[in-house]
mmCIF file of C-alpha atoms in Angstrom:
data_model
loop_
_atom_site.group_PDB
_atom_site.id
_atom_site.type_symbol
_atom_site.label_atom_id
_atom_site.label_comp_id
_atom_site.label_asym_id
_atom_site.label_seq_id
_atom_site.Cartn_x
_atom_site.Cartn_y
_atom_site.Cartn_z
ATOM 1 C CA MET G 1 -2.264 -32.365 25.149
ATOM 2 C CA THR G 2 -1.262 -28.822 26.410
ATOM 3 C CA ALA G 3 -0.046 -26.638 23.470
ATOM 4 C CA VAL G 4 2.785 -24.227 24.471
ATOM 5 C CA ARG G 5 4.475 -21.822 21.919
ATOM 6 C CA PHE G 6 7.667 -19.834 23.378
ATOM 7 C CA TYR G 7 8.930 -16.782 22.102
ATOM 8 C CA PHE G 8 12.616 -16.128 23.017
ATOM 9 C CA ASP G 9 15.332 -13.971 22.122
ATOM 10 C CA PRO G 10 18.625 -16.206 22.145
ATOM 11 C CA ALA G 11 20.630 -13.196 23.960
ATOM 12 C CA CYS G 12 18.062 -12.995 26.866
ATOM 13 C CA PRO G 13 18.959 -14.717 30.043
ATOM 14 C CA PHE G 14 15.639 -14.242 31.570
ATOM 15 C CA ALA G 15 14.172 -16.427 28.414
ATOM 16 C CA TRP G 16 17.020 -18.909 28.896
ATOM 17 C CA ALA G 17 16.031 -19.565 32.632
ATOM 18 C CA ALA G 18 12.471 -19.842 31.437
ATOM 19 C CA SER G 19 13.103 -22.046 28.693
ATOM 20 C CA ARG G 20 15.260 -24.657 30.794
ATOM 21 C CA TRP G 21 12.532 -24.436 33.368
ATOM 22 C CA LEU G 22 9.958 -25.376 30.487
ATOM 23 C CA VAL G 23 11.884 -28.347 29.229
ATOM 24 C CA GLY G 24 12.237 -29.801 32.515
ATOM 25 C CA ALA G 25 8.551 -29.109 33.793
ATOM 26 C CA THR G 26 7.157 -30.579 30.483
ATOM 27 C CA ALA G 27 9.464 -33.672 30.216
ATOM 28 C CA HIS G 28 6.982 -35.896 31.852
ATOM 29 C CA ARG G 29 3.683 -34.297 30.764
ATOM 30 C CA ASP G 30 1.716 -34.441 27.528
ATOM 31 C CA VAL G 31 2.948 -31.091 25.939
ATOM 32 C CA ASP G 32 3.833 -29.784 22.699
ATOM 33 C CA ILE G 33 6.148 -27.385 22.778
ATOM 34 C CA GLU G 34 6.686 -24.860 19.647
ATOM 35 C CA TRP G 35 10.019 -22.609 19.806
ATOM 36 C CA ARG G 36 9.585 -19.187 18.160
ATOM 37 C CA GLN G 37 12.254 -16.532 18.167
ATOM 38 C CA MET G 38 11.553 -12.831 18.720
ATOM 39 C CA SER G 39 14.190 -9.688 18.927
ATOM 40 C CA LEU G 40 15.170 -7.468 21.593
ATOM 41 C CA ALA G 41 17.149 -5.631 18.765
ATOM 42 C CA VAL G 42 14.156 -4.931 16.972
ATOM 43 C CA LEU G 43 12.110 -4.453 20.102
ATOM 44 C CA ASN G 44 14.579 -1.501 21.012
ATOM 45 C CA GLU G 45 15.267 0.051 17.674
ATOM 46 C CA GLY G 46 15.163 3.688 17.880
ATOM 47 C CA THR G 47 15.856 3.597 21.829
ATOM 48 C CA ASP G 48 18.984 4.993 23.615
ATOM 49 C CA VAL G 49 19.746 1.417 25.240
ATOM 50 C CA PRO G 50 22.182 1.912 28.130
ATOM 51 C CA GLU G 51 25.537 0.723 27.497
ATOM 52 C CA PRO G 52 25.664 -2.444 29.551
ATOM 53 C CA GLN G 53 22.672 -3.605 27.448
ATOM 54 C CA ARG G 54 24.332 -2.872 24.069
ATOM 55 C CA HIS G 55 26.424 -5.964 23.844
ATOM 56 C CA HIS G 56 22.926 -8.052 24.371
ATOM 57 C CA MET G 57 21.620 -6.125 21.463
ATOM 58 C CA ASP G 58 24.544 -6.973 19.399
ATOM 59 C CA VAL G 59 24.329 -10.663 20.386
ATOM 60 C CA SER G 60 20.522 -10.447 19.911
ATOM 61 C CA ARG G 61 20.921 -9.401 16.228
ATOM 62 C CA LYS G 62 23.663 -11.589 15.194
ATOM 63 C CA LEU G 63 22.246 -14.824 16.703
ATOM 64 C CA GLY G 64 18.846 -13.629 15.392
ATOM 65 C CA ARG G 65 19.911 -13.845 11.946
ATOM 66 C CA VAL G 66 21.388 -17.467 12.557
ATOM 67 C CA LEU G 67 17.947 -18.728 13.938
ATOM 68 C CA ALA G 68 16.228 -16.978 10.820
ATOM 69 C CA SER G 69 18.493 -18.611 8.615
ATOM 70 C CA ALA G 70 18.108 -21.931 10.125
ATOM 71 C CA HIS G 71 14.233 -21.456 10.100
ATOM 72 C CA ASP G 72 14.313 -20.412 6.313
ATOM 73 C CA HIS G 73 16.360 -23.431 5.354
ATOM 74 C CA VAL G 74 14.935 -26.362 7.728
ATOM 75 C CA GLY G 75 11.727 -24.618 9.510
ATOM 76 C CA ASP G 76 10.166 -24.851 12.730
ATOM 77 C CA ALA G 77 12.027 -27.925 13.968
ATOM 78 C CA ALA G 78 15.398 -26.211 13.530
ATOM 79 C CA LEU G 79 14.621 -23.742 16.646
ATOM 80 C CA GLY G 80 14.417 -25.735 19.654
ATOM 81 C CA PRO G 81 17.781 -27.780 19.004
ATOM 82 C CA LEU G 82 19.723 -24.709 17.731
ATOM 83 C CA TYR G 83 18.600 -22.343 20.772
ATOM 84 C CA THR G 84 19.686 -25.159 23.106
ATOM 85 C CA ALA G 85 23.209 -25.574 21.698
ATOM 86 C CA LEU G 86 23.553 -21.577 21.397
ATOM 87 C CA GLY G 87 22.334 -21.058 24.741
ATOM 88 C CA GLN G 88 24.575 -23.333 26.503
ATOM 89 C CA ARG G 89 27.457 -21.392 24.794
ATOM 90 C CA VAL G 90 25.971 -17.957 25.501
ATOM 91 C CA HIS G 91 24.690 -18.294 29.116
ATOM 92 C CA HIS G 92 26.942 -21.009 30.687
ATOM 93 C CA GLN G 93 30.094 -20.838 28.911
ATOM 94 C CA ASP G 94 30.067 -17.018 28.169
ATOM 95 C CA GLU G 95 31.497 -17.813 24.511
ATOM 96 C CA PRO G 96 31.715 -14.785 22.214
ATOM 97 C CA VAL G 97 29.473 -14.928 19.200
ATOM 98 C CA THR G 98 31.884 -15.981 16.329
ATOM 99 C CA THR G 99 31.610 -18.097 13.291
ATOM 100 C CA VAL G 100 33.367 -20.653 14.943
ATOM 101 C CA MET G 101 31.162 -20.957 17.817
ATOM 102 C CA VAL G 102 27.843 -20.681 15.914
ATOM 103 C CA ALA G 103 29.296 -23.228 13.251
ATOM 104 C CA ALA G 104 29.685 -25.720 16.425
ATOM 105 C CA ALA G 105 26.241 -24.904 17.696
ATOM 106 C CA LEU G 106 24.710 -25.637 14.153
ATOM 107 C CA THR G 107 26.751 -29.045 14.167
ATOM 108 C CA ASP G 108 25.652 -29.975 17.595
ATOM 109 C CA SER G 109 22.105 -29.260 16.286
ATOM 110 C CA GLY G 110 22.242 -31.677 13.264
ATOM 111 C CA LEU G 111 22.416 -28.470 10.987
ATOM 112 C CA ASP G 112 24.568 -27.143 8.230
ATOM 113 C CA PRO G 113 27.631 -25.522 9.986
ATOM 114 C CA SER G 114 27.958 -23.077 6.896
ATOM 115 C CA MET G 115 25.039 -21.290 8.052
ATOM 116 C CA ALA G 116 27.384 -19.722 10.729
ATOM 117 C CA THR G 117 28.077 -16.848 8.218
ATOM 118 C CA SER G 118 24.466 -15.487 8.695
ATOM 119 C CA ILE G 119 25.813 -13.743 11.776
ATOM 120 C CA ASP G 120 26.938 -10.997 9.561
ATOM 121 C CA ASP G 121 24.415 -11.119 6.823
ATOM 122 C CA PRO G 122 21.627 -8.399 6.896
ATOM 123 C CA THR G 123 19.447 -10.094 4.326
ATOM 124 C CA TYR G 124 18.102 -12.439 7.386
ATOM 125 C CA ASP G 125 16.914 -9.079 9.147
ATOM 126 C CA SER G 126 13.582 -9.129 7.507
ATOM 127 C CA SER G 127 13.107 -12.569 8.385
ATOM 128 C CA VAL G 128 13.834 -11.755 12.041
ATOM 129 C CA ARG G 129 11.343 -8.652 11.839
ATOM 130 C CA VAL G 130 8.577 -10.999 10.656
ATOM 131 C CA ALA G 131 9.026 -13.333 13.375
ATOM 132 C CA HIS G 132 9.416 -10.449 16.059
ATOM 133 C CA GLN G 133 6.085 -9.073 14.911
ATOM 134 C CA GLU G 134 4.379 -12.401 15.287
ATOM 135 C CA SER G 135 5.434 -12.554 18.826
ATOM 136 C CA GLN G 136 3.946 -9.185 19.337
ATOM 137 C CA ASP G 137 0.912 -9.805 17.622
ATOM 138 C CA ASN G 138 0.141 -12.927 19.375
ATOM 139 C CA LEU G 139 0.785 -11.066 22.664
ATOM 140 C CA GLY G 140 -1.443 -8.331 21.807
ATOM 141 C CA ASP G 141 0.777 -5.817 23.228
ATOM 142 C CA THR G 142 4.576 -4.627 22.845
ATOM 143 C CA GLY G 143 6.546 -7.156 25.023
ATOM 144 C CA GLY G 144 9.995 -8.372 25.655
ATOM 145 C CA SER G 145 11.408 -11.651 25.928
ATOM 146 C CA PRO G 146 10.188 -14.295 26.906
ATOM 147 C CA ILE G 147 6.511 -14.520 25.702
ATOM 148 C CA ILE G 148 4.550 -17.835 26.528
ATOM 149 C CA CYS G 149 1.428 -19.115 25.001
ATOM 150 C CA ILE G 150 -0.395 -21.658 26.828
ATOM 151 C CA ASP G 151 -3.277 -23.379 24.627
ATOM 152 C CA GLY G 152 -3.511 -19.972 22.472
ATOM 153 C CA HIS G 153 -3.346 -17.842 25.464
ATOM 154 C CA CYS G 154 -0.196 -15.504 25.678
ATOM 155 C CA PHE G 155 1.469 -13.638 28.404
ATOM 156 C CA LEU G 156 4.837 -11.575 28.860
ATOM 157 C CA GLY G 157 7.003 -14.097 30.717
ATOM 158 C CA PRO G 158 7.531 -15.962 33.136
ATOM 159 C CA VAL G 159 10.387 -13.590 34.239
ATOM 160 C CA LEU G 160 12.335 -16.368 36.207
ATOM 161 C CA THR G 161 15.587 -14.920 38.274
ATOM 162 C CA ALA G 162 16.921 -18.756 38.445
ATOM 163 C CA ILE G 163 16.006 -22.055 37.166
ATOM 164 C CA PRO G 164 13.464 -23.377 39.476
ATOM 165 C CA ALA G 165 14.117 -26.932 41.246
ATOM 166 C CA PRO G 166 12.098 -29.631 39.566
ATOM 167 C CA ALA G 167 9.160 -29.539 42.256
ATOM 168 C CA GLU G 168 8.788 -25.875 42.111
ATOM 169 C CA GLY G 169 9.152 -26.137 38.374
ATOM 170 C CA ASP G 170 6.118 -28.347 38.318
ATOM 171 C CA LYS G 171 4.064 -26.083 40.629
ATOM 172 C CA LEU G 172 4.871 -23.323 38.344
ATOM 173 C CA PHE G 173 3.679 -24.820 35.103
ATOM 174 C CA ASP G 174 0.462 -26.008 36.730
ATOM 175 C CA ALA G 175 -0.223 -22.636 38.043
ATOM 176 C CA LEU G 176 0.374 -21.109 34.353
ATOM 177 C CA VAL G 177 -2.055 -23.576 32.841
ATOM 178 C CA THR G 178 -4.644 -22.526 35.483
ATOM 179 C CA VAL G 179 -3.962 -18.810 34.785
ATOM 180 C CA ALA G 180 -4.131 -19.339 31.025
ATOM 181 C CA ALA G 181 -7.390 -20.942 31.235
ATOM 182 C CA THR G 182 -8.958 -18.044 33.340
ATOM 183 C CA ASP G 183 -10.316 -15.576 31.192
ATOM 184 C CA ALA G 184 -10.322 -12.566 33.497
ATOM 185 C CA PHE G 185 -6.694 -13.057 34.399
ATOM 186 C CA ALA G 186 -4.285 -10.409 32.915
ATOM 187 C CA GLN G 187 -1.337 -9.845 35.116
ATOM 188 C CA LEU G 188 0.756 -10.681 38.082
ATOM 189 C CA GLN G 189 4.324 -8.915 38.668
ATOM 190 C CA ARG G 190 6.820 -8.351 41.523
ATOM 191 C CA PRO G 191 10.030 -6.836 41.615
ATOM 192 C CA HIS G 192 13.355 -8.611 41.098
ATOM 193 C CA SER G 193 17.094 -7.680 41.403
ATOM 194 C CA GLY G 194 18.885 -8.361 38.129
ATOM 195 C CA PRO G 195 19.020 -11.044 35.367
ATOM 196 C CA PRO G 196 19.888 -14.950 36.387
ATOM 197 C CA THR G 197 23.290 -15.877 36.254
ATOM 198 C CA PHE G 198 24.326 -19.670 35.324
ATOM 199 C CA PRO G 199 26.936 -22.267 36.450
ATOM 200 C CA ALA G 200 29.365 -22.958 33.627
ATOM 201 C CA HIS G 201 29.106 -26.248 32.163
#
């Protein structure tokens, strides 16, 4: 079995694209996925974030609290289903982050919809910080979203500008398993033009 740990920020479209690729590519494989949160809001604290990104930081902060609340109440198993329910609404339907939207996502995930009030509850910020710091410690550096760990080897990325077709997605997963097992491999990068966009569901 291949062990995968995936750190995501719920506001990040790159993480969402990578997460949907990961779900598709592992559906027919013996893979154990652990979903973990990180926080772009925490990562960017104290920096002058450009105006277009400030909305993402606000979404990151609010939904980070919701994920932390779900984790505090239910544990690790809550994160994957809740991320999927939130991601569909945020990235495909472009819904505003309100208690009504979050309550619906919680309900779809089999969780208590009353946790939706956590979007405005700063008492969860400390839990978000702990989760974020875990992502940075496992990466061994300062990095954004997503971070993937394959059999204990962690990398920033994959940064995807679209959700790959199934055949391409399979090849990408096999390639990442290979590089994760190569001790000398450190980084591979190429330029890209903007975040992915997703069709409405």
